[in-house]
Coordinates of C-alpha atoms in Angstrom, one line a residue:
M1 CA -49.1 -43.4 -90.1
R2 CA -50.9 -45.2 -92.9
K3 CA -49.4 -42.9 -95.5
K4 CA -45.9 -43.6 -94.1
R5 CA -46.5 -47.4 -94.3
N6 CA -47.7 -47.1 -97.9
K7 CA -44.5 -45.3 -98.8
T8 CA -42.4 -48.0 -97.2
S9 CA -44.4 -50.7 -99.0
L10 CA -43.9 -49.0 -102.3
W11 CA -40.2 -48.8 -101.7
L12 CA -39.9 -52.5 -100.9
N13 CA -42.1 -53.5 -103.9
K14 CA -40.0 -51.4 -106.2
N15 CA -36.7 -53.0 -105.0
L16 CA -38.2 -56.5 -105.2
R17 CA -39.2 -55.9 -108.8
Y18 CA -35.6 -54.8 -109.6
I19 CA -34.1 -57.9 -107.9
I20 CA -36.5 -60.3 -109.7
A21 CA -35.8 -58.6 -113.0
I22 CA -32.0 -58.9 -112.5
M23 CA -32.3 -62.6 -111.4
V24 CA -34.4 -63.4 -114.5
V25 CA -31.9 -61.7 -116.8
C26 CA -28.9 -63.5 -115.1
S27 CA -30.7 -66.9 -115.2
T28 CA -31.6 -66.5 -118.9
I29 CA -28.0 -65.7 -119.7
Y30 CA -26.7 -68.6 -117.6
Y31 CA -28.9 -71.1 -119.5
L32 CA -28.2 -69.4 -122.8
P33 CA -26.3 -72.5 -124.2
V34 CA -29.2 -74.7 -123.4
I35 CA -31.6 -72.3 -125.0
G36 CA -29.3 -72.1 -128.0
G37 CA -29.3 -75.9 -128.3
L38 CA -33.0 -76.1 -128.1
A39 CA -33.3 -73.4 -130.7
G40 CA -31.0 -75.3 -133.1
W41 CA -27.9 -73.0 -132.8
T42 CA -25.6 -76.0 -133.1
S43 CA -22.6 -74.0 -134.3
A44 CA -22.9 -71.4 -131.4
R45 CA -23.8 -74.0 -128.7
D46 CA -20.2 -75.2 -128.1
T47 CA -18.9 -71.6 -128.0
L48 CA -21.6 -70.5 -125.6
N49 CA -21.1 -73.6 -123.5
S50 CA -17.4 -73.1 -123.2
L51 CA -18.0 -69.9 -121.2
H52 CA -19.2 -72.1 -118.3
D53 CA -15.7 -73.4 -117.9
L54 CA -13.3 -70.8 -119.3
Y55 CA -9.9 -71.5 -117.6
G56 CA -11.8 -73.0 -114.8
I57 CA -14.1 -70.0 -114.3
D58 CA -17.9 -70.0 -114.9
I59 CA -18.3 -66.7 -116.7
Y60 CA -22.1 -66.9 -116.6
G61 CA -22.0 -67.5 -112.9
I62 CA -20.1 -64.2 -112.3
L63 CA -23.3 -62.4 -113.5
F64 CA -25.0 -63.4 -110.3
F65 CA -22.8 -61.1 -108.4
A66 CA -25.0 -58.3 -109.6
P67 CA -28.2 -59.2 -107.7
V68 CA -26.3 -60.3 -104.6
V69 CA -24.4 -57.0 -104.5
Y70 CA -27.6 -55.0 -105.1
V71 CA -29.5 -56.8 -102.4
A72 CA -26.6 -56.4 -100.0
Y73 CA -26.4 -52.7 -100.6
V74 CA -30.1 -52.1 -100.4
L75 CA -31.4 -54.6 -97.9
G76 CA -28.4 -55.9 -95.9
V77 CA -26.5 -59.1 -95.1
M78 CA -29.3 -61.6 -94.5
P79 CA -31.2 -60.8 -97.7
A80 CA -27.9 -61.0 -99.6
V81 CA -27.3 -64.5 -98.2
L82 CA -30.8 -65.6 -99.2
T83 CA -30.3 -64.2 -102.7
A84 CA -27.0 -66.2 -102.9
L85 CA -29.0 -69.4 -101.9
V86 CA -31.6 -68.7 -104.6
T87 CA -28.7 -68.3 -107.0
M88 CA -27.5 -71.8 -106.0
L89 CA -30.9 -73.2 -106.6
V90 CA -30.9 -71.6 -110.1
I91 CA -27.5 -72.9 -111.2
L92 CA -27.7 -76.3 -109.5
P93 CA -29.9 -78.0 -112.2
Y94 CA -27.3 -77.1 -114.8
A95 CA -24.5 -78.7 -112.8
I96 CA -26.5 -81.9 -112.1
L97 CA -28.7 -82.5 -115.1
I98 CA -27.1 -80.6 -118.0
D99 CA -23.4 -80.7 -117.4
P100 CA -22.9 -83.4 -114.7
Y101 CA -19.4 -84.1 -113.3
P102 CA -18.1 -85.7 -110.1
N103 CA -18.9 -83.7 -107.0
A104 CA -21.3 -81.5 -109.1
L105 CA -22.8 -80.0 -106.0
F106 CA -19.5 -78.7 -104.7
K107 CA -18.9 -76.1 -107.3
P108 CA -22.4 -74.3 -106.9
A109 CA -22.1 -74.5 -103.2
A110 CA -18.6 -73.0 -103.2
F111 CA -19.9 -70.3 -105.6
V112 CA -22.8 -69.5 -103.2
I113 CA -20.4 -69.2 -100.3
I114 CA -18.3 -66.8 -102.3
L115 CA -21.4 -64.8 -103.3
S116 CA -22.6 -64.7 -99.7
A117 CA -19.2 -63.5 -98.5
V118 CA -19.1 -60.8 -101.2
G119 CA -22.7 -59.8 -100.2
A120 CA -21.8 -59.6 -96.6
V121 CA -18.7 -57.5 -97.3
I122 CA -20.8 -55.2 -99.5
A123 CA -23.5 -54.9 -96.8
M124 CA -21.0 -54.1 -94.1
L125 CA -19.3 -51.5 -96.3
Q126 CA -22.7 -50.0 -97.1
K127 CA -23.6 -49.9 -93.4
S128 CA -20.3 -48.4 -92.6
D129 CA -20.7 -45.8 -95.3
E130 CA -24.3 -45.1 -94.0
Q131 CA -23.0 -44.8 -90.5
R132 CA -20.2 -42.4 -91.7
R133 CA -22.8 -40.2 -93.5
R134 CA -25.0 -40.3 -90.5
S135 CA -22.1 -39.3 -88.2
M136 CA -21.3 -36.4 -90.6
K137 CA -24.9 -35.2 -90.5
E138 CA -24.8 -35.3 -86.7
L139 CA -21.5 -33.5 -86.4
K140 CA -22.8 -30.9 -88.9
C141 CA -25.9 -30.5 -86.8
L142 CA -23.9 -29.9 -83.6
Y143 CA -21.6 -27.5 -85.4
D144 CA -24.6 -25.5 -86.8
I145 CA -26.2 -25.4 -83.4
G146 CA -23.0 -23.8 -82.1
K147 CA -23.0 -21.2 -85.0
I148 CA -26.7 -20.4 -84.4
A149 CA -25.9 -19.9 -80.7
Q150 CA -23.1 -17.4 -81.5
G151 CA -25.3 -15.4 -83.8
S152 CA -28.4 -15.4 -81.6
S153 CA -29.3 -12.4 -79.5
S154 CA -32.0 -14.2 -77.4
T155 CA -32.9 -17.8 -76.4
E156 CA -36.2 -17.4 -78.4
D157 CA -34.2 -16.8 -81.6
F158 CA -31.8 -19.7 -80.9
L159 CA -34.4 -22.3 -80.0
S160 CA -36.7 -21.4 -82.8
Q161 CA -33.9 -22.1 -85.3
T162 CA -32.7 -25.2 -83.5
V163 CA -36.1 -27.1 -83.6
E164 CA -36.0 -26.7 -87.4
L165 CA -32.4 -27.8 -87.6
I166 CA -32.3 -31.0 -85.6
P167 CA -34.6 -33.2 -87.8
R168 CA -32.0 -32.9 -90.6
A169 CA -29.6 -35.0 -88.5
M170 CA -32.0 -37.8 -88.2
P171 CA -32.3 -40.8 -90.5
Y172 CA -35.9 -39.9 -91.4
P173 CA -36.1 -36.0 -91.3
E174 CA -39.6 -35.8 -92.6
E175 CA -41.0 -38.1 -89.9
T176 CA -39.1 -36.4 -87.1
K177 CA -40.5 -33.6 -85.0
I178 CA -38.8 -31.7 -82.1
R179 CA -40.1 -30.0 -79.0
I180 CA -37.9 -28.1 -76.7
M181 CA -39.2 -26.7 -73.3
V182 CA -37.1 -24.1 -71.5
R183 CA -38.4 -22.2 -68.4
D184 CA -42.1 -22.6 -69.2
R185 CA -41.5 -21.6 -72.9
V186 CA -42.2 -24.2 -75.6
F187 CA -40.6 -24.3 -79.0
Q188 CA -41.6 -27.0 -81.5
S189 CA -41.4 -28.1 -85.1
P190 CA -44.3 -27.2 -87.4
G191 CA -46.9 -29.8 -87.2
F192 CA -45.7 -31.3 -84.0
E193 CA -48.1 -33.9 -82.5
E194 CA -48.0 -36.1 -79.4
S195 CA -46.8 -39.6 -80.4
P196 CA -46.1 -42.8 -78.5
G197 CA -42.9 -43.1 -80.4
K198 CA -40.7 -40.4 -78.6
I199 CA -37.6 -40.0 -76.6
T200 CA -37.1 -37.2 -74.0
Q201 CA -33.9 -35.9 -72.4
G202 CA -33.5 -33.1 -69.8
L203 CA -31.5 -29.9 -70.5
E204 CA -29.2 -29.7 -67.4
V205 CA -26.3 -27.3 -66.8
G206 CA -24.3 -27.4 -63.6
G207 CA -27.0 -29.3 -61.7
E208 CA -29.7 -26.9 -62.8
V209 CA -32.5 -28.3 -65.0
L210 CA -33.4 -25.7 -67.6
G211 CA -36.0 -27.8 -69.4
S212 CA -36.1 -30.8 -71.8
I213 CA -35.9 -31.8 -75.4
E214 CA -38.3 -34.3 -76.9
I215 CA -37.8 -36.1 -80.2
S216 CA -41.0 -37.6 -81.7
S217 CA -41.4 -39.8 -84.7
T218 CA -44.2 -41.6 -86.5
R219 CA -41.9 -44.7 -86.7
N220 CA -41.6 -47.2 -83.9
S221 CA -39.7 -46.5 -80.7
S222 CA -36.8 -48.8 -81.7
Y223 CA -35.7 -46.3 -84.3
L224 CA -35.6 -43.6 -81.6
R225 CA -33.7 -45.7 -79.1
E226 CA -30.9 -45.8 -81.6
Q227 CA -30.7 -42.0 -81.3
N228 CA -30.2 -42.0 -77.5
H229 CA -26.6 -41.0 -77.7
L230 CA -27.3 -38.2 -80.1
T231 CA -30.2 -37.0 -78.0
K232 CA -28.0 -36.7 -74.9
T233 CA -25.3 -34.9 -76.9
L234 CA -27.9 -32.5 -78.3
A235 CA -29.3 -31.9 -74.8
E236 CA -25.8 -31.0 -73.5
R237 CA -25.1 -28.7 -76.4
I238 CA -28.5 -26.9 -76.3
G239 CA -28.5 -26.6 -72.5
G240 CA -25.0 -25.1 -72.6
A241 CA -25.9 -22.7 -75.4
V242 CA -29.1 -21.6 -73.6
H243 CA -27.0 -21.0 -70.4
E244 CA -24.4 -18.9 -72.3
I245 CA -27.0 -16.9 -74.2
E246 CA -28.8 -16.1 -70.9
L247 CA -25.5 -15.0 -69.4
E248 CA -24.8 -12.8 -72.4
M249 CA -28.3 -11.3 -72.2
S250 CA -27.9 -10.6 -68.5
L251 CA -24.5 -9.0 -69.1
R252 CA -25.9 -7.0 -72.0
S253 CA -28.8 -5.8 -69.9
Y254 CA -26.4 -4.9 -67.0
F255 CA -24.1 -2.9 -69.4
E256 CA -27.1 -1.1 -70.9
Q257 CA -28.3 -0.2 -67.4
L258 CA -24.8 0.9 -66.5
E259 CA -24.6 3.1 -69.6
E260 CA -27.9 4.7 -68.7
M261 CA -26.8 5.3 -65.2
V262 CA -23.5 6.8 -66.4
E263 CA -25.4 9.0 -68.9
K264 CA -27.9 10.1 -66.2
R265 CA -25.1 10.8 -63.8
T266 CA -23.3 12.8 -66.5
R267 CA -26.5 14.8 -67.2
D268 CA -26.9 15.4 -63.5
L269 CA -23.3 16.6 -63.2
E270 CA -23.8 18.9 -66.2
Q271 CA -26.9 20.3 -64.7
V272 CA -25.2 20.9 -61.4
Q273 CA -22.3 22.5 -63.3
E274 CA -24.7 24.7 -65.2
K275 CA -26.4 25.7 -61.9
L276 CA -23.1 26.6 -60.4
I277 CA -22.1 28.7 -63.4
R278 CA -25.6 30.3 -63.3
S279 CA -25.2 31.0 -59.6
E280 CA -21.8 32.6 -60.2
R281 CA -23.3 34.7 -62.9
L282 CA -26.1 35.7 -60.7
S283 CA -23.7 36.5 -57.9
V284 CA -21.8 38.8 -60.3
V285 CA -25.2 40.4 -61.3
G286 CA -26.1 40.9 -57.6
E287 CA -22.7 42.5 -56.9
L288 CA -23.0 44.7 -60.0
A289 CA -26.6 45.7 -59.1
S290 CA -25.9 46.5 -55.5
G291 CA -22.6 48.4 -56.3
V292 CA -23.5 50.2 -59.4
G293 CA -27.3 50.4 -59.6
H294 CA -27.8 53.2 -57.1
E295 CA -24.8 55.1 -58.5
L296 CA -26.3 55.0 -62.0
R297 CA -29.8 55.9 -60.9
N298 CA -28.8 59.3 -59.6
P299 CA -27.0 60.6 -62.7
L300 CA -29.8 59.3 -64.9
N301 CA -32.4 61.2 -62.9
V302 CA -30.3 64.4 -63.1
I303 CA -30.0 63.9 -66.9
K304 CA -33.7 63.3 -67.2
N305 CA -34.4 66.5 -65.2
C306 CA -32.1 68.4 -67.5
V307 CA -33.9 67.1 -70.6
Y308 CA -37.2 68.2 -69.0
L309 CA -35.8 71.7 -68.4
L310 CA -34.5 72.0 -71.9
N311 CA -37.9 71.0 -73.3
M312 CA -39.5 73.7 -71.2
T313 CA -36.9 76.4 -72.0
L314 CA -37.0 75.7 -75.8
A315 CA -40.7 75.2 -76.0
D316 CA -41.3 78.7 -77.6
K317 CA -38.5 78.5 -80.1
G318 CA -40.0 75.6 -82.1
E319 CA -36.8 74.0 -83.2
E320 CA -38.0 70.6 -84.3
E321 CA -34.6 69.0 -84.7
V322 CA -33.7 69.9 -81.1
F323 CA -37.0 68.6 -79.8
N324 CA -36.5 65.3 -81.7
T325 CA -33.0 65.0 -80.3
L326 CA -34.3 65.6 -76.7
K327 CA -37.0 63.0 -77.3
V328 CA -34.4 60.4 -78.3
L329 CA -32.3 61.3 -75.3
D330 CA -35.3 61.0 -73.0
K331 CA -36.2 57.6 -74.4
Q332 CA -32.7 56.3 -74.0
I333 CA -32.7 57.5 -70.4
D334 CA -35.9 55.4 -69.8
I335 CA -34.2 52.4 -71.3
A336 CA -31.2 52.8 -69.1
N337 CA -33.5 53.3 -66.1
K338 CA -35.3 50.0 -67.0
I339 CA -32.0 48.1 -67.1
V340 CA -31.0 49.4 -63.7
T341 CA -34.5 48.6 -62.3
D342 CA -34.2 45.0 -63.8
L343 CA -30.9 44.6 -62.1
L344 CA -32.1 45.7 -58.8
D345 CA -35.4 43.9 -58.9
F346 CA -33.8 40.6 -60.0
T347 CA -31.5 40.5 -57.0
R348 CA -34.0 41.6 -54.4
I349 CA -37.6 40.7 -55.4
K350 CA -39.7 41.3 -52.4
A351 CA -42.3 38.9 -51.0
P352 CA -45.8 39.3 -52.7
S353 CA -48.5 41.3 -51.0
K354 CA -51.6 39.5 -52.1
T355 CA -55.0 41.1 -52.5
R356 CA -58.1 40.3 -54.5
V357 CA -57.6 41.6 -58.1
D358 CA -59.7 41.3 -61.2
L359 CA -57.5 39.6 -63.8
N360 CA -59.1 41.4 -66.8
N361 CA -58.6 44.8 -65.2
L362 CA -55.0 43.9 -64.4
I363 CA -54.4 43.1 -68.0
N364 CA -55.9 46.3 -69.2
E365 CA -53.8 48.2 -66.7
S366 CA -50.6 46.4 -67.9
L367 CA -51.4 47.3 -71.5
S368 CA -51.4 51.0 -70.5
W369 CA -47.8 50.6 -69.1
V370 CA -46.4 49.6 -72.6
A371 CA -46.1 51.9 -75.6
V372 CA -47.7 49.9 -78.4
P373 CA -46.9 51.2 -82.0
K374 CA -49.9 52.2 -84.0
N375 CA -49.2 49.4 -86.6
I376 CA -49.6 46.7 -84.0
R377 CA -53.2 45.7 -83.4
V378 CA -54.1 44.6 -79.8
K379 CA -57.1 42.2 -79.7
A380 CA -58.2 41.6 -76.2
D381 CA -60.9 38.9 -76.0
L382 CA -61.3 38.7 -72.2
N383 CA -63.6 36.4 -70.3
G384 CA -67.0 37.9 -69.6
N385 CA -66.9 36.8 -66.0
S386 CA -65.1 38.8 -63.3
L387 CA -62.0 36.7 -62.7
E388 CA -60.8 37.7 -59.3
V389 CA -57.6 36.2 -58.0
K390 CA -55.7 36.7 -54.8
T391 CA -52.3 37.9 -56.0
D392 CA -49.8 40.8 -55.9
A393 CA -51.2 43.1 -58.5
E394 CA -48.0 45.1 -58.9
Q395 CA -45.8 41.9 -59.5
V396 CA -48.2 40.1 -61.7
G397 CA -49.0 43.3 -63.6
R398 CA -45.3 43.8 -64.2
A399 CA -45.0 40.2 -65.5
F400 CA -47.9 40.9 -67.9
A401 CA -46.2 44.1 -69.0
N402 CA -42.9 42.3 -69.7
I403 CA -44.7 39.7 -71.8
I404 CA -46.5 42.4 -73.8
S405 CA -43.3 44.4 -74.2
N406 CA -41.5 41.3 -75.5
A407 CA -44.3 40.6 -78.0
V408 CA -44.2 44.2 -79.3
Q409 CA -40.4 43.9 -79.8
A410 CA -40.8 40.5 -81.6
M411 CA -43.3 42.0 -84.1
K412 CA -40.9 44.8 -85.0
G413 CA -43.6 47.5 -85.3
K414 CA -46.2 45.6 -87.2
G415 CA -48.5 42.7 -86.4
E416 CA -51.3 41.5 -84.0
L417 CA -51.3 40.7 -80.3
K418 CA -54.2 38.6 -79.1
I419 CA -54.9 38.4 -75.4
N420 CA -57.4 35.9 -74.0
T421 CA -58.4 34.9 -70.5
G422 CA -60.4 32.0 -69.1
V423 CA -60.8 29.3 -66.4
E424 CA -59.5 25.7 -66.6
D425 CA -58.7 23.0 -64.2
G426 CA -58.8 25.2 -61.1
C427 CA -56.7 27.9 -62.6
V428 CA -57.4 31.3 -64.3
W429 CA -55.2 31.8 -67.3
A430 CA -54.1 34.7 -69.5
K431 CA -52.8 33.9 -73.0
F432 CA -50.7 36.4 -75.0
E433 CA -50.3 35.4 -78.7
D434 CA -48.2 37.5 -81.1
T435 CA -47.4 37.2 -84.8
G436 CA -43.7 37.9 -84.4
C437 CA -40.6 36.1 -85.7
G438 CA -40.9 33.2 -83.2
I439 CA -38.3 31.5 -81.0
P440 CA -36.1 28.7 -82.2
D441 CA -36.7 25.3 -80.6
E442 CA -33.2 25.2 -79.1
N443 CA -33.8 28.5 -77.3
L444 CA -37.2 27.7 -75.8
E445 CA -35.7 26.1 -72.7
K446 CA -33.2 28.9 -72.3
I447 CA -35.4 32.0 -72.5
F448 CA -36.2 32.1 -68.8
E449 CA -32.6 31.8 -67.8
P450 CA -31.0 34.9 -66.4
L451 CA -28.7 36.9 -68.7
F452 CA -29.9 34.9 -71.8
T453 CA -30.8 37.1 -74.7
T454 CA -30.8 37.2 -78.5
K455 CA -31.7 40.9 -78.7
P456 CA -29.2 43.6 -79.5
K457 CA -30.6 45.6 -76.6
G458 CA -31.2 44.4 -73.0
I459 CA -29.3 42.1 -70.7
G460 CA -31.6 39.1 -70.7
L461 CA -33.4 39.6 -67.3
G462 CA -36.9 40.4 -68.5
L463 CA -38.4 36.9 -68.8
A464 CA -36.3 35.6 -65.9
I465 CA -37.9 38.3 -63.7
T466 CA -41.3 37.5 -65.2
K467 CA -41.0 33.8 -64.4
R468 CA -40.0 34.6 -60.8
L469 CA -42.8 37.0 -60.3
V470 CA -45.4 34.6 -61.6
E471 CA -44.1 31.6 -59.6
Q472 CA -43.8 33.4 -56.3
N473 CA -47.4 34.3 -56.7
G474 CA -48.3 30.6 -57.0
G475 CA -48.6 30.5 -60.7
K476 CA -46.7 29.1 -63.7
I477 CA -45.8 30.3 -67.1
E478 CA -45.7 28.3 -70.4
V479 CA -44.4 29.1 -73.8
A480 CA -45.1 27.7 -77.3
S481 CA -43.6 29.1 -80.5
Q482 CA -43.2 28.5 -84.2
M483 CA -40.6 30.2 -86.3
K484 CA -42.0 33.0 -88.6
K485 CA -45.5 32.5 -87.1
G486 CA -45.3 33.8 -83.6
T487 CA -45.1 33.0 -79.9
T488 CA -47.7 32.3 -77.2
F489 CA -47.1 32.9 -73.5
T490 CA -49.7 31.5 -71.1
V491 CA -49.8 32.5 -67.4
K492 CA -51.8 30.4 -65.0
L493 CA -52.7 31.5 -61.5
P494 CA -54.4 29.4 -58.9
L495 CA -58.2 29.9 -58.6
Q496 CA -60.4 29.5 -55.6
K497 CA -64.1 28.6 -56.1
K498 CA -65.3 31.9 -54.7
E499 CA -63.1 33.9 -57.2
I500 CA -65.5 33.6 -60.2
R501 CA -68.2 36.2 -60.3
T502 CA -70.7 36.6 -63.1

C-alpha cells in the first residue's frame, strides 16, 4: 500500500513541477516589456509592449492557455479553474499598476473566465476520451472472454485464462486482482490477497448460482464502486460461458460413451458372427466326419494291410527302392489315418475318465508316441517330486503328444525341445519350449480355432483338439512365441494338496 501511495505522490509532484515551470515561463514572457524597460531596452520596449494590445488582443495573455489546458487534461476541471484564477492574479498587477486604464479589472477577469471555460471544455473532452478508451477496454475484455470460451475445452482452462484477462479492463491493471469461485473450485490472479477494498458479484445462470467473482484492489472502495456495472456484466458473461462449457463437456462425454457403446456392440456382433461362422464350419466338419470318416478308415486299413503283406513278400528280394516306396506309402497312410481320427475325435470327444497319474511319467509316455528326428534334441528337466494329478491319462497324454508333434514340425528337423514340469499357485504345469520358427502375433489368438492352419499339411484341428482335451480335464493351455526364436506352450492342471509326493 505504501509503495502505491509513493507512486501516486511522485506522479503528482512531477505534474506540479511541470505546471509551476510553465507558469513561470508564461509570467516571465508576459512581463517581458517591463523587464526590457528595466534593462534599458528602450527601443524594444514599445514594440514588446504593443503585443499586449495588438488589434485588441493580449498576445502575451494567450500563452496562459498552455498551463490551463495542461492542468485541465491532467487534473480535471476544478484544478483548471484554480489555475485560471492564479493566472488572473499574475496579470492583474500589470493591468492596474503598469498599464492602467478604465475598468482595468474587467479585462483580466474576462480573460480568466475564458480560460476557465476553455479548461472546463478540455477537461470534459479529456474525461470523455478517457471514458471512451475505458469502454473500448471493457468491450475488448468481454469480446476476448467470449473468444476464450469458444476455444476452451474445460472450465479450468477458461477460468484460468479469464482471471488473467480481466485486470486489463480496469483503470489500474497492476493494482487489480481477480478471484473466481465455481463449484468449490477457486481460480485467482497471481499474488491475490484478501483486501478490504473489494467488490463481489454472484455467477448466476437460470436461477442457479454457479459461484462468484471477486475484484480486489489496493485502492479505496470508491474506485471499485465505479466498476459495479462492469462487474455485473462480467459475472453474466462468465456465468453463461461456464454453463455453456459444462454443457459441451457433458455432451462430449455422452458422445464418447455412445461411441464406446457402439464400438463395443459392434465388436460383440462381430464376435457373435464369428461364432456363428465357426459353428457352421464345425457343423460341416461334423457332417463330413460322421459321413466320410468311417468310409475312409476301412479302405485305409486295407491299404495298410496290403503294404504290410508286400513288405513280408519282398523281404527276401532286397529291392531297396521298392522298400523305400512302401515306407513312404505306409507313412502317408498313417497321416491319412490321423486326419480321420482328428475329424472323428473333434466331433465326439468323450467325457474324461479321471485316474491318478504321474505327470512326469505321462510326459515320457507321450514322447514315445511321437517320432522325433535325430537332429532334434529333447531336454526333459522334470520336477524331482512325483507330481500325481487326477486326470484322463489318454486325453492329456494325447494333448501333450500333439504339442510335441507341433514343436517337431516347427523346428523342421533340427533344434531343441525343452520340457519342464513344476508346481505353482495350486497347479502342476508342463512347459514345452521349442526353437522353431515362431508364431506371428496376429496368429496367436487364432491357433486354437478349429480349421485354422498355416501348414501345407493338416486341416487345423490338432491344437483345437488339444485345447478341448486340456480344458475338459479342468486345466488350461497358454502360449507365448517370438518369431525366429521359438514357441512355448504351458499346460496347467489343477493340483490337490495330497498330489505331491517326494
